[in-house]
Short mmCIF file of C-alpha atoms in Angstrom, two decimals:
data_model
loop_
_atom_site.label_atom_id
_atom_site.label_comp_id
_atom_site.label_asym_id
_atom_site.label_seq_id
_atom_site.Cartn_x
_atom_site.Cartn_y
_atom_site.Cartn_z
CA MET A 1 0.02 -0.11 0.13
CA VAL A 2 1.37 3.53 -0.95
CA VAL A 3 -1.77 5.64 -0.03
CA SER A 4 -5.19 4.56 1.90
CA CYS A 5 -8.13 6.22 2.20
CA ASP A 6 -10.33 4.82 4.89
CA ALA A 7 -14.11 6.12 4.78
CA VAL A 8 -12.89 9.92 3.99
CA THR A 9 -15.26 12.43 4.19
CA VAL A 10 -15.29 16.19 3.58
CA SER A 11 -17.93 18.68 4.52
CA ARG A 12 -18.32 22.15 5.39
CA ALA A 13 -21.46 24.02 7.16
CA GLY A 14 -23.45 21.49 6.18
CA VAL A 15 -22.56 21.11 2.50
CA THR A 16 -20.72 17.78 1.23
CA TRP A 17 -17.87 18.19 -0.65
CA LEU A 18 -16.96 14.49 -0.92
CA PRO A 19 -19.11 11.39 0.31
CA PRO A 20 -17.26 8.68 2.04
CA VAL A 21 -14.52 7.11 -0.09
CA SER A 22 -12.44 4.30 0.66
CA TRP A 23 -9.66 3.80 -1.70
CA GLN A 24 -5.92 2.53 -1.90
CA LEU A 25 -3.05 3.10 -4.16
CA GLN A 26 -0.89 0.17 -4.58
CA PRO A 27 2.45 0.10 -5.78
CA GLY A 28 2.50 0.11 -9.94
CA GLU A 29 -1.05 1.74 -9.80
CA HIS A 30 -1.80 4.96 -11.79
CA TRP A 31 -5.43 5.97 -11.30
CA VAL A 32 -7.71 8.38 -13.60
CA ILE A 33 -10.62 9.63 -11.21
CA ARG A 34 -14.06 10.39 -12.89
CA GLY A 35 -17.16 11.72 -12.23
CA ASP A 36 -19.64 14.59 -12.54
CA ASN A 37 -18.96 18.37 -11.56
CA GLY A 38 -19.30 18.61 -8.01
CA ALA A 39 -18.77 15.01 -7.39
CA GLY A 40 -15.51 15.72 -5.40
CA LYS A 41 -12.88 14.81 -7.58
CA THR A 42 -10.45 17.86 -6.67
CA THR A 43 -11.46 17.61 -3.10
CA LEU A 44 -9.91 13.98 -3.17
CA LEU A 45 -6.68 15.14 -4.56
CA ARG A 46 -6.44 17.79 -2.08
CA VAL A 47 -7.07 15.69 0.85
CA ILE A 48 -4.47 12.99 -0.50
CA ALA A 49 -2.09 15.89 -0.94
CA GLY A 50 -2.43 17.06 2.73
CA LYS A 51 -3.93 20.16 1.69
CA LEU A 52 -7.24 19.57 3.09
CA THR A 53 -8.11 17.63 6.46
CA PRO A 54 -11.52 15.50 6.16
CA THR A 55 -14.37 15.85 8.14
CA HIS A 56 -14.40 12.05 8.74
CA GLY A 57 -11.87 9.22 8.22
CA HIS A 58 -8.15 8.70 7.87
CA VAL A 59 -5.50 8.80 4.97
CA ALA A 60 -2.36 6.88 5.69
CA TYR A 61 0.73 7.06 3.72
CA ALA A 62 3.57 4.06 3.23
CA PHE A 63 6.37 7.02 3.03
CA VAL A 64 4.97 8.99 6.25
CA THR A 65 6.67 7.73 9.47
CA GLU A 66 6.44 10.77 11.78
CA HIS A 67 3.63 11.09 14.44
CA ASP A 68 3.73 14.93 14.88
CA TRP A 69 1.37 16.50 12.69
CA GLU A 70 3.78 19.23 11.44
CA ALA A 71 6.59 16.65 10.66
CA ARG A 72 3.94 14.27 8.97
CA TYR A 73 2.85 17.26 6.65
CA ARG A 74 6.44 17.82 5.85
CA GLN A 75 6.93 14.44 4.96
CA VAL A 76 3.54 14.19 2.60
CA ARG A 77 4.90 17.37 0.73
CA ALA A 78 8.44 16.01 0.31
CA HIS A 79 6.95 12.68 -1.62
CA VAL A 80 3.37 14.47 -3.09
CA VAL A 81 3.21 16.80 -5.48
CA TYR A 82 -0.28 18.38 -6.41
CA LEU A 83 -0.98 20.32 -9.31
CA PRO A 84 -4.34 22.12 -9.21
CA ALA A 85 -6.35 23.00 -12.40
CA HIS A 86 -5.62 26.67 -11.33
CA ALA A 87 -2.25 26.41 -10.88
CA PHE A 88 -1.16 28.77 -13.81
CA ALA A 89 -1.06 32.00 -11.69
CA VAL A 90 2.52 30.81 -10.82
CA GLY A 91 2.20 32.41 -7.39
CA GLN A 92 1.35 35.90 -8.77
CA SER A 93 -1.92 36.68 -7.30
CA SER A 94 -1.62 40.11 -8.11
CA LEU A 95 -1.58 39.36 -11.77
CA TYR A 96 -4.44 40.89 -13.81
CA TYR A 97 -5.68 39.09 -16.95
CA GLN A 98 -4.47 41.85 -19.33
CA GLN A 99 -1.03 41.96 -17.83
CA ARG A 100 0.72 40.07 -20.66
CA TYR A 101 0.15 42.94 -22.90
CA TYR A 102 1.62 45.85 -21.10
CA ALA A 103 5.31 46.28 -20.46
CA THR A 104 5.18 48.41 -17.62
CA GLY A 105 2.94 45.96 -15.63
CA ASN A 106 5.16 42.95 -16.11
CA GLU A 107 8.12 44.59 -13.84
CA ASP A 108 7.51 42.05 -11.17
CA VAL A 109 6.47 39.27 -13.06
CA PRO A 110 9.09 36.56 -13.23
CA THR A 111 10.79 35.25 -16.29
CA VAL A 112 10.64 31.40 -17.52
CA GLU A 113 14.26 31.32 -16.24
CA SER A 114 13.79 32.61 -12.85
CA PHE A 115 10.20 30.62 -12.34
CA LEU A 116 11.99 27.36 -12.75
CA GLY A 117 15.35 28.48 -10.97
CA ASP A 118 17.61 25.19 -10.35
CA LEU A 119 15.26 23.06 -12.07
CA VAL A 120 16.10 24.61 -15.68
CA GLU A 121 18.45 21.75 -16.83
CA ALA A 122 16.26 18.93 -15.33
CA VAL A 123 13.12 20.79 -16.92
CA ARG A 124 15.24 20.93 -20.57
CA ARG A 125 16.15 17.43 -20.19
CA LEU A 126 12.43 16.16 -19.73
CA GLY A 127 10.90 18.31 -22.46
CA HIS A 128 13.70 17.62 -24.97
CA ASP A 129 11.53 15.87 -27.29
CA HIS A 130 8.38 17.45 -26.61
CA PHE A 131 8.83 21.09 -25.59
CA ASP A 132 11.20 23.64 -26.82
CA LEU A 133 12.38 25.35 -23.46
CA THR A 134 15.14 27.46 -24.92
CA PRO A 135 13.27 30.56 -26.67
CA LEU A 136 11.06 30.66 -23.73
CA LEU A 137 13.41 31.09 -20.78
CA PRO A 138 13.89 34.84 -21.31
CA LEU A 139 10.22 35.53 -21.47
CA LYS A 140 7.90 36.76 -18.67
CA VAL A 141 5.51 34.09 -17.89
CA THR A 142 2.62 36.34 -18.57
CA TYR A 143 3.72 35.86 -22.54
CA LEU A 144 3.17 32.29 -22.42
CA SER A 145 -0.02 31.07 -23.91
CA ASN A 146 -1.95 28.82 -21.60
CA GLY A 147 -0.88 25.83 -23.15
CA GLN A 148 2.65 26.56 -22.96
CA LEU A 149 2.41 27.55 -19.27
CA ARG A 150 0.69 24.61 -18.44
CA LYS A 151 3.22 22.45 -19.99
CA LEU A 152 5.80 24.42 -18.05
CA ILE A 153 4.13 23.84 -14.78
CA LEU A 154 3.86 20.32 -15.41
CA LEU A 155 7.23 19.93 -16.43
CA ARG A 156 8.64 21.77 -13.31
CA ALA A 157 6.33 19.36 -11.12
CA LEU A 158 7.75 16.27 -12.79
CA ALA A 159 11.50 17.60 -12.38
CA ALA A 160 11.01 17.32 -8.58
CA GLN A 161 10.90 13.70 -9.30
CA PRO A 162 7.95 12.91 -6.80
CA HIS A 163 6.90 9.70 -5.64
CA LEU A 164 3.43 10.57 -6.30
CA LEU A 165 1.89 13.33 -8.60
CA LEU A 166 -1.72 14.36 -8.49
CA LEU A 167 -2.78 16.24 -11.63
CA ASP A 168 -6.38 17.96 -11.56
CA TYR A 169 -7.68 18.29 -15.27
CA PRO A 170 -4.07 18.29 -17.11
CA TYR A 171 -5.41 18.01 -20.68
CA GLU A 172 -7.46 21.09 -20.64
CA GLY A 173 -6.04 23.83 -22.74
CA LEU A 174 -3.93 21.79 -24.83
CA ASP A 175 -4.66 21.53 -28.49
CA GLU A 176 -4.44 17.67 -29.92
CA PRO A 177 -0.61 17.48 -30.74
CA SER A 178 0.13 18.78 -26.90
CA ARG A 179 -1.97 16.38 -25.61
CA ALA A 180 -0.22 13.39 -27.41
CA ASP A 181 3.32 15.15 -26.31
CA LEU A 182 1.88 15.44 -22.96
CA ASN A 183 0.95 11.59 -22.77
CA ARG A 184 4.52 10.73 -24.23
CA LEU A 185 6.17 12.63 -21.55
CA LEU A 186 4.38 11.17 -19.05
CA GLU A 187 4.97 7.84 -20.27
CA GLY A 188 8.54 8.26 -20.48
CA VAL A 189 8.74 9.66 -16.88
CA VAL A 190 6.75 6.75 -15.65
CA ALA A 191 8.75 4.18 -17.58
CA ALA A 192 12.22 5.75 -16.05
CA SER A 193 11.24 6.55 -12.63
CA GLN A 194 9.20 5.14 -9.47
CA THR A 195 6.55 8.09 -9.81
CA GLN A 196 2.91 7.20 -9.62
CA LEU A 197 0.15 9.49 -11.08
CA VAL A 198 -3.14 10.09 -9.92
CA LEU A 199 -5.29 12.36 -12.52
CA THR A 200 -8.78 13.72 -12.99
CA ASP A 201 -10.17 13.53 -16.45
CA HIS A 202 -13.79 13.68 -18.09
CA HIS A 203 -13.28 12.19 -21.39
CA HIS A 204 -9.45 12.67 -22.97
CA HIS A 205 -7.37 10.07 -24.55
CA LEU A 206 -5.16 8.98 -21.49
CA PRO A 207 -1.40 7.73 -21.31
CA SER A 208 -1.10 3.84 -21.83
CA PHE A 209 0.12 3.59 -18.17
CA ILE A 210 -3.35 4.45 -16.57
CA ASN A 211 -4.48 1.34 -15.41
CA ARG A 212 -7.25 1.89 -12.80
CA THR A 213 -10.40 4.08 -12.61
CA LEU A 214 -12.31 5.63 -9.82
CA VAL A 215 -15.49 6.85 -10.45
CA LEU A 216 -17.19 9.30 -7.87
CA ASP A 217 -21.00 9.66 -7.39
CA LYS A 218 -22.31 13.12 -6.88
CA PRO A 219 -23.25 13.69 -3.20
CA SER A 220 -27.07 13.12 -2.86
CA GLY A 221 -29.74 15.88 -2.52
CA THR A 222 -27.96 17.54 -5.88
CA THR A 223 -30.45 18.71 -8.50
CA PRO A 224 -29.75 17.35 -12.09
CA PRO A 225 -29.66 19.79 -14.81
CA GLN A 226 -32.71 20.86 -16.71
CA SER A 227 -33.61 20.96 -20.26
CA ASN A 228 -35.00 24.70 -20.76
CA GLY A 229 -37.17 26.50 -22.71
CA VAL A 230 -37.50 27.11 -26.60
CA LEU A 231 -34.41 27.90 -28.62
CA PRO A 232 -34.20 31.32 -30.01
CA PRO A 233 -34.55 31.73 -33.94
CA VAL A 234 -31.60 31.56 -36.08
CA ALA A 235 -30.53 35.25 -36.98
CA VAL A 236 -29.46 36.34 -40.45
CA ALA A 237 -25.92 37.71 -40.94
CA GLY A 238 -26.03 41.70 -40.79
CA ALA A 239 -23.70 44.59 -40.54
CA PRO A 240 -19.84 44.16 -39.79
CA ILE A 241 -19.05 44.35 -36.43
CA VAL A 242 -15.43 43.03 -36.31
CA LYS A 243 -12.96 43.69 -39.14
CA LEU A 244 -9.32 42.97 -38.96
CA THR A 245 -6.95 43.80 -42.16
CA ASP A 246 -3.78 42.63 -43.06
CA ILE A 247 -3.11 42.25 -39.15
CA ARG A 248 0.60 41.74 -38.04
CA LEU A 249 1.33 40.48 -34.57
CA GLN A 250 4.85 40.97 -33.13
CA TYR A 251 6.87 41.09 -30.04
CA GLY A 252 10.26 41.97 -30.42
CA GLU A 253 12.01 40.15 -33.11
CA LYS A 254 9.45 37.37 -33.08
CA ILE A 255 6.63 37.71 -35.35
CA LEU A 256 3.35 35.73 -34.36
CA LEU A 257 1.05 36.70 -37.08
CA ALA A 258 1.27 38.37 -40.59
CA GLY A 259 -1.43 38.88 -42.98
CA PHE A 260 -4.41 38.06 -41.15
CA HIS A 261 -7.84 39.03 -42.34
CA TRP A 262 -11.16 38.52 -40.54
CA THR A 263 -14.60 40.16 -41.00
CA ILE A 264 -17.39 39.23 -38.58
CA ARG A 265 -20.77 40.27 -38.76
CA GLN A 266 -24.26 40.58 -36.67
CA GLY A 267 -25.60 37.01 -36.15
CA GLU A 268 -22.40 35.44 -37.09
CA LYS A 269 -21.22 32.17 -34.77
CA TRP A 270 -17.56 31.59 -35.38
CA VAL A 271 -15.22 29.22 -33.91
CA LEU A 272 -11.37 30.09 -34.00
CA MET A 273 -8.95 27.36 -33.82
CA GLY A 274 -5.26 26.96 -33.61
CA PRO A 275 -2.24 25.41 -31.81
CA ASN A 276 -0.85 26.75 -28.70
CA GLY A 277 0.95 29.77 -29.15
CA SER A 278 -0.36 30.44 -32.58
CA GLY A 279 -1.86 33.82 -31.61
CA LYS A 280 -5.38 33.24 -30.69
CA SER A 281 -5.53 35.00 -27.27
CA THR A 282 -3.56 38.10 -28.91
CA ILE A 283 -6.38 37.95 -31.43
CA LEU A 284 -9.11 38.36 -28.90
CA ALA A 285 -7.28 40.84 -26.98
CA LEU A 286 -7.28 43.07 -30.08
CA LEU A 287 -11.35 42.41 -30.20
CA ASN A 288 -11.75 43.24 -26.43
CA ALA A 289 -9.53 46.42 -26.66
CA ASP A 290 -6.88 44.87 -24.11
CA SER A 291 -3.77 44.83 -26.86
CA PRO A 292 -1.84 48.16 -27.53
CA GLN A 293 -1.03 46.48 -30.88
CA GLY A 294 -4.68 47.34 -31.97
CA TYR A 295 -3.41 50.80 -32.46
CA HIS A 296 -1.00 50.36 -34.97
CA ASN A 297 -3.17 47.66 -36.97
CA GLN A 298 -6.19 47.86 -39.15
CA VAL A 299 -8.73 47.02 -36.67
CA GLU A 300 -12.37 48.09 -37.02
CA LEU A 301 -14.51 47.46 -34.10
CA PHE A 302 -18.57 48.17 -34.44
CA GLY A 303 -17.91 50.39 -37.32
CA ARG A 304 -14.97 52.75 -36.10
CA PRO A 305 -11.48 52.09 -36.55
CA ARG A 306 -9.33 51.94 -33.53
CA GLY A 307 -7.35 55.01 -32.49
CA THR A 308 -9.79 57.53 -33.94
CA GLY A 309 -10.77 58.82 -30.00
CA GLU A 310 -12.79 55.83 -29.37
CA SER A 311 -12.72 54.67 -25.42
CA ILE A 312 -11.66 51.25 -24.54
CA TRP A 313 -14.73 51.28 -21.90
CA ASP A 314 -16.99 52.08 -25.02
CA ILE A 315 -15.78 49.07 -26.94
CA LYS A 316 -16.01 46.80 -23.61
CA ARG A 317 -19.74 47.83 -22.87
CA ARG A 318 -20.44 45.88 -26.26
CA ILE A 319 -18.71 42.91 -25.54
CA ASN A 320 -19.16 39.94 -23.05
CA PHE A 321 -15.49 38.27 -22.63
CA LEU A 322 -14.69 34.68 -20.98
CA ALA A 323 -11.40 33.56 -21.00
CA PRO A 324 -9.02 31.05 -19.16
CA GLU A 325 -7.17 34.02 -17.70
CA LEU A 326 -10.33 35.04 -15.64
CA LEU A 327 -10.88 31.25 -14.78
CA THR A 328 -6.98 31.35 -13.18
CA TYR A 329 -6.84 34.61 -11.79
CA GLY A 330 -10.59 34.85 -11.05
CA TYR A 331 -10.47 31.59 -8.80
CA ALA A 332 -6.89 32.51 -7.12
CA ASN A 333 -8.41 36.04 -6.02
CA THR A 334 -11.88 35.03 -4.94
CA PRO A 335 -12.39 34.75 -1.25
CA ARG A 336 -13.38 31.21 0.04
CA ASN A 337 -16.06 32.68 2.47
CA GLN A 338 -17.59 35.06 -0.53
CA PRO A 339 -21.32 33.91 -1.07
CA VAL A 340 -21.97 32.58 -4.43
CA ALA A 341 -24.58 35.14 -4.98
CA ALA A 342 -22.26 37.97 -4.00
CA PHE A 343 -19.62 36.70 -6.43
CA LEU A 344 -22.09 36.44 -9.23
CA GLN A 345 -23.66 40.18 -8.43
CA GLN A 346 -20.12 41.49 -8.07
CA ARG A 347 -19.68 43.88 -10.90
CA THR A 348 -16.51 43.57 -12.84
CA LEU A 349 -15.59 45.15 -16.15
CA ALA A 350 -14.23 41.83 -17.56
CA VAL A 351 -17.94 40.19 -17.69
CA HIS A 352 -20.45 42.60 -16.82
CA THR A 353 -21.23 46.06 -15.17
CA GLU A 354 -25.07 46.66 -14.69
CA PRO A 355 -26.94 45.33 -11.78
CA VAL A 356 -28.82 42.00 -12.80
CA ALA A 357 -32.08 40.69 -10.94
CA GLU A 358 -31.79 38.04 -8.75
CA ALA A 359 -34.68 36.29 -10.48
CA ARG A 360 -32.18 35.70 -13.83
CA TRP A 361 -29.29 34.59 -11.57
CA GLN A 362 -31.65 31.96 -10.15
CA ALA A 363 -32.79 30.74 -13.76
CA MET A 364 -29.22 30.55 -14.92
CA LEU A 365 -28.20 28.37 -11.83
CA ALA A 366 -31.28 26.22 -12.46
CA TRP A 367 -30.56 25.51 -16.18
CA PHE A 368 -27.23 23.66 -14.75
CA GLY A 369 -29.26 22.33 -11.86
CA LEU A 370 -27.10 24.55 -9.36
CA GLU A 371 -29.58 26.57 -7.78
CA ALA A 372 -28.46 25.41 -4.29
CA LEU A 373 -25.14 27.11 -4.77
CA TRP A 374 -27.03 30.52 -4.54
CA ARG A 375 -26.87 30.13 -0.93
CA GLN A 376 -23.43 28.61 -0.20
CA THR A 377 -19.90 29.90 -0.26
CA MET A 378 -17.26 30.06 -2.71
CA ALA A 379 -15.21 27.14 -0.95
CA SER A 380 -17.87 24.67 -1.76
CA VAL A 381 -17.54 25.37 -5.67
CA SER A 382 -15.93 22.65 -7.50
CA THR A 383 -13.59 23.38 -10.42
CA GLY A 384 -16.11 22.84 -13.08
CA GLN A 385 -18.89 24.49 -11.22
CA PHE A 386 -16.58 27.76 -11.04
CA GLN A 387 -16.48 27.47 -14.96
CA VAL A 388 -20.22 27.58 -15.11
CA LEU A 389 -20.34 30.48 -12.97
CA LEU A 390 -17.94 32.50 -15.27
CA LEU A 391 -20.36 31.23 -17.95
CA ILE A 392 -23.45 32.45 -16.55
CA LYS A 393 -21.68 35.83 -15.49
CA ALA A 394 -20.74 36.21 -19.14
CA PHE A 395 -24.61 35.81 -20.30
CA ALA A 396 -25.93 38.10 -17.45
CA VAL A 397 -26.29 41.36 -19.57
CA PRO A 398 -26.73 40.97 -23.44
CA ARG A 399 -24.01 42.53 -25.43
CA ASP A 400 -23.33 43.04 -29.37
CA LEU A 401 -20.28 40.36 -29.33
CA TYR A 402 -19.63 37.39 -27.11
CA ILE A 403 -15.95 36.12 -26.74
CA LEU A 404 -15.95 32.61 -25.17
CA ASP A 405 -12.12 31.43 -24.93
CA GLU A 406 -12.21 27.63 -23.94
CA PRO A 407 -15.36 28.05 -22.15
CA PHE A 408 -16.21 24.37 -21.77
CA GLN A 409 -13.24 23.25 -20.15
CA TYR A 410 -13.56 21.30 -17.01
CA LEU A 411 -17.15 20.63 -17.59
CA ASP A 412 -18.42 16.82 -17.51
CA PRO A 413 -20.38 15.31 -20.74
CA THR A 414 -23.85 16.28 -19.15
CA HIS A 415 -22.87 19.86 -17.93
CA LYS A 416 -21.08 20.48 -21.26
CA GLN A 417 -24.36 19.49 -23.40
CA GLN A 418 -26.26 21.89 -20.89
CA ALA A 419 -23.68 24.71 -21.76
CA PHE A 420 -24.16 24.33 -25.39
CA ARG A 421 -27.97 24.90 -25.24
CA PHE A 422 -27.52 27.56 -22.51
CA VAL A 423 -25.30 29.39 -24.75
CA GLN A 424 -27.80 29.27 -27.73
CA HIS A 425 -30.78 30.29 -25.45
CA TYR A 426 -29.13 33.25 -24.00
CA LEU A 427 -27.42 34.46 -26.96
CA PRO A 428 -29.18 37.23 -28.58
CA ALA A 429 -30.07 36.53 -32.23
CA GLU A 430 -28.58 39.90 -33.33
CA ALA A 431 -25.39 39.22 -31.56
CA ALA A 432 -22.12 37.57 -32.77
CA LEU A 433 -20.12 34.70 -31.05
CA ILE A 434 -16.64 33.97 -31.37
CA LEU A 435 -15.80 30.71 -29.86
CA VAL A 436 -12.46 29.38 -29.33
CA SER A 437 -11.56 25.60 -28.60
CA HIS A 438 -8.87 22.95 -29.18
CA TYR A 439 -11.55 20.36 -29.90
CA HIS A 440 -14.06 19.79 -32.37
CA HIS A 441 -16.40 18.00 -29.92
CA ASP A 442 -16.68 21.14 -27.82
CA VAL A 443 -17.97 22.93 -30.93
CA PRO A 444 -21.85 22.93 -31.11
CA ASP A 445 -23.86 22.37 -34.07
CA TYR A 446 -25.07 25.92 -34.25
CA VAL A 447 -21.58 27.30 -34.56
CA THR A 448 -21.25 27.05 -38.69
CA LEU A 449 -18.29 29.33 -39.27
CA TRP A 450 -14.68 28.19 -38.62
CA LYS A 451 -11.49 30.54 -38.72
CA ARG A 452 -8.16 28.54 -38.20
CA ILE A 453 -4.52 29.98 -37.83
CA GLY A 454 -1.22 28.48 -37.26
CA TYR A 455 -1.94 25.76 -39.58
CA GLU A 456 -0.45 24.79 -43.28
CA SER A 457 -4.42 25.96 -44.63
CA GLU A 458 -5.75 28.96 -42.91
CA ASN A 459 -9.60 27.57 -43.49
CA PRO A 460 -9.69 23.94 -44.10
CA PRO A 461 -12.89 21.82 -44.73
CA GLN A 462 -15.21 22.06 -41.41
CA PRO A 463 -14.82 18.57 -39.40
CA HIS A 464 -17.78 16.37 -38.93
#
């Protein structure tokens, strides 16, 4: 036995986070934990990592020999590395999601080299065939794409050679080649070391060494998602609201994108696809008035060219924006004791600024079967449920343009299908939609226009 959980449960303020779980990790085993959003997958990983004390039950480790609580915790930390889904703020809780686009805002942000410290060479060796570290070393971590940062943090965790590595949703945010690279990297590390893996996942192709599955049931008393309402009529494309002409994106000597054209009209529904690091997030930053590169490119938003005296807040008031950065930094900076109702009603320029009626919030929560969250605190919200809350906030107030960057991350299949219908139901008929995804199965049928960057062919035929 390496790790043993004996009737472990976690509950706080009368809310069950993890129903009773009895489970053992034996030598040579590598597990995937599955289950619906809110079933307790992340909670179980935190318990195993020693970061959360169970309400009832006991966790035992073969490598823990001390009896003093602090000494035991130090031994657990020496042998167990936990990489949470929201690990990408790299300890910089003061970061904000636009920070990568402003030179003066990055003075206190570490470079990749300083972030890795003494592990640079170890990470370089681990990623030799799968991750080109050298050109990234002088960059600030805020300049990395979501996928690049995820791989970097994972490699750093592996470089520490832990006995047990706990990964919470490690595949979210990675394109198909990067997921395959990650599997090959993990398979190589496991074959060459004694590291055992336990990871959470919903539906991705897993490494070949995963040989055990644990499925957690959702706590009793939860409400299933609802099927709601009549879907809105399909809109006919109208006037252009976005026009990008001959766009060139460059950071120093690095040219990220050149000769890029894109026109988006009212009522159109687009998917934007491209490999990690291809420039998708930077294009979205042009549209959301976050990137200064909009001033020296031909960018026209809502019928007006950038740099003609317009206010960025006038632009943002017409856009609802959801991105992985909001999930990462929002999760890191949201007080655990904040009521969910207060989190939803909290006005932020990133999502909504007008007051929203409580009945609308309740109806949107009920769509996903999460109306009970209204009376709970953010501490009881799971990773997938937090993603749902951000999606709800993005549709609280009608806008002209909706930019959803990987909005279905961390969602189980049932909630993902509900999210597809939620977006279609609450999207105004005349509004335009831009959906960013790495996965074809994350693109609803009603999204019919495709824009691909970073591939040999910019606009290949639409996948079936």
